[in-house]
Amino acid sequence: AQSVTQPDIHITVSEGASLELRCNYSYGATPYLFWYVQSPGQGLQLLLKYFSGDTLVQGIKGFEAEFKRSQSSFNLRKPSVHWSDAAEYFCAVGSLSGGYNKLIFGAGTRLAVHP
Amino acid sequence: GAGVSQSPSNKVTEKGKDVELRCDPISGHTALYWYRQSLGQGLEFLIYFQGNSAPDKSGLPSDRFSAERTGGSVSTLTIQRTQQEDSAVYLCASSPQAGGYNEQFFGPGTRLTVL
């Protein structure tokens, strides 16, 4: 069965520091991979997605992620974190079944940013 | 343009009562998804609609849960005889089509509390 693991439940970084959020997936075929962000009281917003091609994908708000098939990973990175990045981040894999895309989410990583 | 909207934003009910949660997708989006976000289970898929049909109901936790979609637009998730374990945030998402490459746009969710 497909699954997504986000090993870090909480991460705290200082404003201006770099950030890497880890995501590992289990999926038999080439996966559709997504990172979503959820700010308090808000719905999920897509940061970026990977389907094929270049393994380094750029997203909104200065985020990027790298797909590494050999490691079954899709880690999210940002070179310099802003206080407004404090939120919960979810990695997801699209379970393509019957021609549609059901998202399977990781447990999430809650990011705190110190001034 | 308008995003996905959900109502009510908060719902408090007593155990054993029925509740209805509403989702208005983005206009023109043919695919609609319901997910549940709870402390114990994280983000879980519930059901998917293509038009007014629900090809995949595999995530509905029990027969107390049902959903319908009318006119290829509004969807209602109904929970009968609510239990305390039904307390969660119910998220609705829509996408232009059902294919895996299509982004799912999420609404703000309905927070359900069962006393």
CSV table of C-alpha atoms in Angstrom, one decimal:
chain,number,residue,atom,x,y,z
A,1,ALA,CA,0.0,0.0,0.0
A,2,GLN,CA,1.1,3.5,-0.7
A,3,SER,CA,2.3,5.5,2.3
A,4,VAL,CA,4.1,8.7,3.1
A,5,THR,CA,6.4,9.3,6.1
A,6,GLN,CA,7.4,12.6,7.5
A,7,PRO,CA,9.9,11.8,10.2
A,8,ASP,CA,9.9,15.1,11.9
A,9,ILE,CA,6.8,16.1,13.8
A,10,HIS,CA,8.1,19.5,15.0
A,11,ILE,CA,11.0,21.6,13.7
A,12,THR,CA,12.1,25.0,15.0
A,13,VAL,CA,14.4,27.2,13.0
A,14,SER,CA,15.6,30.8,13.4
A,15,GLU,CA,14.4,33.4,10.9
A,16,GLY,CA,16.9,33.6,8.0
A,17,ALA,CA,18.2,30.1,8.5
A,18,SER,CA,17.8,27.4,5.9
A,19,LEU,CA,15.2,24.7,6.1
A,20,GLU,CA,14.8,21.1,5.0
A,21,LEU,CA,11.7,19.1,5.7
A,22,ARG,CA,12.0,15.4,5.0
A,23,CYS,CA,9.5,13.2,3.2
A,24,ASN,CA,9.8,9.5,2.2
A,25,TYR,CA,7.2,7.7,0.2
A,26,SER,CA,6.3,4.1,-0.6
A,27,TYR,CA,4.8,3.7,-4.1
A,28,GLY,CA,5.2,1.0,-6.7
A,29,ALA,CA,5.3,3.2,-9.8
A,30,THR,CA,6.5,6.7,-10.6
A,31,PRO,CA,4.7,8.8,-8.0
A,32,TYR,CA,2.9,12.1,-8.2
A,33,LEU,CA,4.3,14.0,-5.3
A,34,PHE,CA,3.0,17.1,-3.6
A,35,TRP,CA,3.9,19.5,-0.8
A,36,TYR,CA,1.0,21.4,0.9
A,37,VAL,CA,1.2,24.1,3.6
A,38,GLN,CA,-1.5,24.7,6.2
A,39,SER,CA,-1.5,27.9,8.2
A,40,PRO,CA,-3.6,28.1,11.4
A,41,GLY,CA,-7.3,28.1,10.6
A,42,GLN,CA,-6.6,27.8,6.9
A,43,GLY,CA,-7.1,25.2,4.3
A,44,LEU,CA,-4.3,23.4,2.5
A,45,GLN,CA,-2.3,25.4,-0.1
A,46,LEU,CA,-0.2,23.7,-2.7
A,47,LEU,CA,3.5,24.7,-2.6
A,48,LEU,CA,4.8,22.5,-5.4
A,49,LYS,CA,4.3,19.2,-7.2
A,50,TYR,CA,6.4,16.7,-9.1
A,51,PHE,CA,5.2,14.4,-11.8
A,52,SER,CA,8.1,13.7,-14.1
A,53,GLY,CA,11.2,15.4,-15.7
A,54,ASP,CA,13.5,17.6,-13.8
A,55,THR,CA,13.9,16.2,-10.3
A,56,LEU,CA,14.4,19.7,-8.8
A,57,VAL,CA,11.1,21.5,-8.7
A,58,GLN,CA,10.4,25.1,-7.8
A,59,GLY,CA,7.3,26.2,-6.0
A,60,ILE,CA,5.7,29.3,-4.5
A,61,LYS,CA,7.0,31.3,-1.6
A,62,GLY,CA,10.6,30.4,-2.4
A,63,PHE,CA,10.3,26.7,-1.7
A,64,GLU,CA,11.9,23.9,-3.8
A,65,ALA,CA,11.9,20.2,-3.5
A,66,GLU,CA,14.1,17.4,-4.9
A,67,PHE,CA,12.8,14.0,-6.0
A,68,LYS,CA,15.3,11.2,-5.4
A,69,ARG,CA,14.1,7.9,-6.7
A,70,SER,CA,16.9,5.9,-5.2
A,71,GLN,CA,16.1,7.2,-1.7
A,72,SER,CA,12.3,7.3,-2.2
A,73,SER,CA,12.4,10.9,-1.0
A,74,PHE,CA,11.0,14.3,-1.8
A,75,ASN,CA,12.5,16.7,0.6
A,76,LEU,CA,11.3,20.3,0.8
A,77,ARG,CA,13.8,23.1,1.1
A,78,LYS,CA,14.0,26.8,1.5
A,79,PRO,CA,17.3,28.8,1.7
A,80,SER,CA,16.1,31.5,4.1
A,81,VAL,CA,13.1,31.1,6.3
A,82,HIS,CA,10.7,34.0,7.1
A,83,TRP,CA,8.6,34.3,10.2
A,84,SER,CA,5.5,33.9,8.0
A,85,ASP,CA,6.6,30.4,7.0
A,86,ALA,CA,5.5,29.1,10.4
A,87,ALA,CA,2.8,26.6,9.6
A,88,GLU,CA,2.2,22.9,9.2
A,89,TYR,CA,3.6,21.2,6.1
A,90,PHE,CA,2.2,18.1,4.5
A,91,CYS,CA,3.9,15.8,1.9
A,92,ALA,CA,1.5,13.8,-0.2
A,93,VAL,CA,1.6,11.1,-2.9
A,94,GLY,CA,-1.1,10.9,-5.5
A,95,SER,CA,-2.5,7.4,-5.6
A,96,LEU,CA,-3.6,7.1,-9.2
A,97,SER,CA,-6.4,4.7,-9.3
A,98,GLY,CA,-9.2,4.4,-11.8
A,99,GLY,CA,-8.0,7.6,-13.5
A,100,TYR,CA,-8.2,9.9,-10.6
A,101,ASN,CA,-5.9,11.2,-8.0
A,102,LYS,CA,-6.5,10.3,-4.4
A,103,LEU,CA,-4.0,12.0,-2.1
A,104,ILE,CA,-2.3,10.1,0.6
A,105,PHE,CA,-0.8,12.4,3.2
A,106,GLY,CA,2.0,12.2,5.6
A,107,ALA,CA,1.4,13.1,9.2
A,108,GLY,CA,2.8,16.6,8.8
A,109,THR,CA,5.7,18.6,10.1
A,110,ARG,CA,4.9,21.7,12.2
A,111,LEU,CA,7.4,24.4,11.7
A,112,ALA,CA,8.1,27.1,14.3
A,113,VAL,CA,10.2,30.1,13.4
A,114,HIS,CA,12.2,32.0,16.0
A,115,PRO,CA,12.9,35.7,15.5
B,1,GLY,CA,-12.1,34.2,-8.4
B,2,ALA,CA,-13.8,32.4,-5.6
B,3,GLY,CA,-12.2,29.4,-4.1
B,4,VAL,CA,-13.7,26.3,-2.5
B,5,SER,CA,-16.1,27.2,0.3
B,6,GLN,CA,-17.4,25.1,3.1
B,7,SER,CA,-20.2,25.6,5.6
B,8,PRO,CA,-20.6,25.7,8.4
B,9,SER,CA,-17.1,26.6,9.5
B,10,ASN,CA,-17.7,25.2,12.9
B,11,LYS,CA,-20.3,22.7,14.1
B,12,VAL,CA,-20.9,21.5,17.6
B,13,THR,CA,-23.4,18.7,18.0
B,14,GLU,CA,-24.5,16.1,20.6
B,15,LYS,CA,-23.7,12.5,20.3
B,16,GLY,CA,-26.4,10.7,18.3
B,17,LYS,CA,-27.5,13.7,16.2
B,18,ASP,CA,-27.2,13.9,12.4
B,19,VAL,CA,-25.1,16.6,10.8
B,20,GLU,CA,-24.7,17.9,7.2
B,21,LEU,CA,-21.6,19.5,5.9
B,22,ARG,CA,-21.6,21.5,2.7
B,23,CYS,CA,-19.0,22.1,0.0
B,24,ASP,CA,-19.2,24.5,-2.8
B,25,PRO,CA,-16.4,23.7,-5.3
B,26,ILE,CA,-14.7,26.1,-7.7
B,27,SER,CA,-17.0,26.7,-10.6
B,28,GLY,CA,-16.3,24.4,-13.5
B,29,HIS,CA,-14.4,21.8,-11.5
B,30,THR,CA,-15.6,18.4,-12.3
B,31,ALA,CA,-13.8,16.5,-9.6
B,32,LEU,CA,-14.6,16.8,-5.9
B,33,TYR,CA,-12.9,15.2,-2.9
B,34,TRP,CA,-13.7,14.9,0.8
B,35,TYR,CA,-10.9,14.4,3.4
B,36,ARG,CA,-10.9,14.2,7.2
B,37,GLN,CA,-8.3,15.7,9.4
B,38,SER,CA,-8.1,14.4,13.0
B,39,LEU,CA,-5.5,14.2,15.7
B,40,GLY,CA,-5.3,10.5,15.7
B,41,GLN,CA,-5.5,9.7,12.0
B,42,GLY,CA,-4.0,12.7,10.3
B,43,LEU,CA,-5.4,13.6,6.8
B,44,GLU,CA,-7.5,10.8,5.4
B,45,PHE,CA,-9.3,10.4,2.1
B,46,LEU,CA,-13.1,9.8,2.4
B,47,ILE,CA,-14.8,10.0,-1.0
B,48,TYR,CA,-14.3,11.2,-4.6
B,49,PHE,CA,-16.9,12.5,-7.0
B,50,GLN,CA,-16.6,12.8,-10.8
B,51,GLY,CA,-19.6,14.9,-11.8
B,52,ASN,CA,-22.5,13.6,-9.7
B,53,SER,CA,-21.1,10.0,-9.4
B,54,ALA,CA,-18.9,8.7,-6.6
B,55,PRO,CA,-16.6,6.1,-8.1
B,56,ASP,CA,-14.6,5.7,-4.9
B,57,LYS,CA,-16.3,5.7,-1.5
B,58,SER,CA,-13.6,3.5,0.1
B,59,GLY,CA,-12.5,6.0,2.7
B,60,LEU,CA,-15.9,6.4,4.3
B,61,PRO,CA,-15.4,5.1,7.9
B,62,SER,CA,-18.8,3.5,8.3
B,63,ASP,CA,-22.3,3.3,6.9
B,64,ARG,CA,-23.2,6.3,9.1
B,65,PHE,CA,-21.3,8.4,6.6
B,66,SER,CA,-22.8,9.3,3.2
B,67,ALA,CA,-22.3,12.0,0.6
B,68,GLU,CA,-24.0,13.3,-2.5
B,69,ARG,CA,-23.3,15.8,-5.2
B,70,THR,CA,-25.9,17.5,-7.2
B,71,GLY,CA,-25.7,19.4,-10.5
B,72,GLY,CA,-22.1,18.6,-10.7
B,73,SER,CA,-21.5,21.3,-8.2
B,74,VAL,CA,-22.5,21.4,-4.5
B,75,SER,CA,-21.7,18.4,-2.3
B,76,THR,CA,-23.1,17.4,1.1
B,77,LEU,CA,-21.4,15.1,3.5
B,78,THR,CA,-23.9,13.6,6.0
B,79,ILE,CA,-23.0,11.9,9.2
B,80,GLN,CA,-25.8,10.1,11.0
B,81,ARG,CA,-25.9,9.3,14.7
B,82,THR,CA,-22.7,11.1,15.3
B,83,GLN,CA,-20.1,9.6,17.7
B,84,GLN,CA,-17.3,11.4,19.6
B,85,GLU,CA,-14.7,9.8,17.3
B,86,ASP,CA,-16.3,11.7,14.4
B,87,SER,CA,-14.9,14.9,15.8
B,88,ALA,CA,-12.5,16.2,13.2
B,89,VAL,CA,-12.0,18.9,10.5
B,90,TYR,CA,-13.7,17.9,7.3
B,91,LEU,CA,-11.9,19.2,4.2
B,92,CYS,CA,-13.3,19.5,0.7
B,93,ALA,CA,-11.2,19.9,-2.4
B,94,SER,CA,-12.0,20.3,-6.1
B,95,SER,CA,-9.9,20.0,-9.2
B,96,PRO,CA,-10.6,20.9,-12.9
B,97,GLN,CA,-10.5,17.2,-13.8
B,98,ALA,CA,-9.7,14.0,-12.0
B,99,GLY,CA,-6.3,13.2,-13.5
B,100,GLY,CA,-3.3,12.9,-11.3
B,101,TYR,CA,-1.6,16.0,-12.7
B,102,ASN,CA,-4.4,18.3,-11.6
B,103,GLU,CA,-4.0,20.3,-8.4
B,104,GLN,CA,-6.6,19.8,-5.8
B,105,PHE,CA,-7.8,23.1,-4.3
B,106,PHE,CA,-8.9,22.9,-0.7
B,107,GLY,CA,-11.5,24.7,1.2
B,108,PRO,CA,-11.0,26.0,4.8
B,109,GLY,CA,-12.8,23.0,6.3
B,110,THR,CA,-15.6,22.4,8.7
B,111,ARG,CA,-14.6,21.7,12.3
B,112,LEU,CA,-17.0,19.2,13.8
B,113,THR,CA,-17.1,18.7,17.5
B,114,VAL,CA,-19.3,15.9,18.9
B,115,LEU,CA,-20.0,16.2,22.6
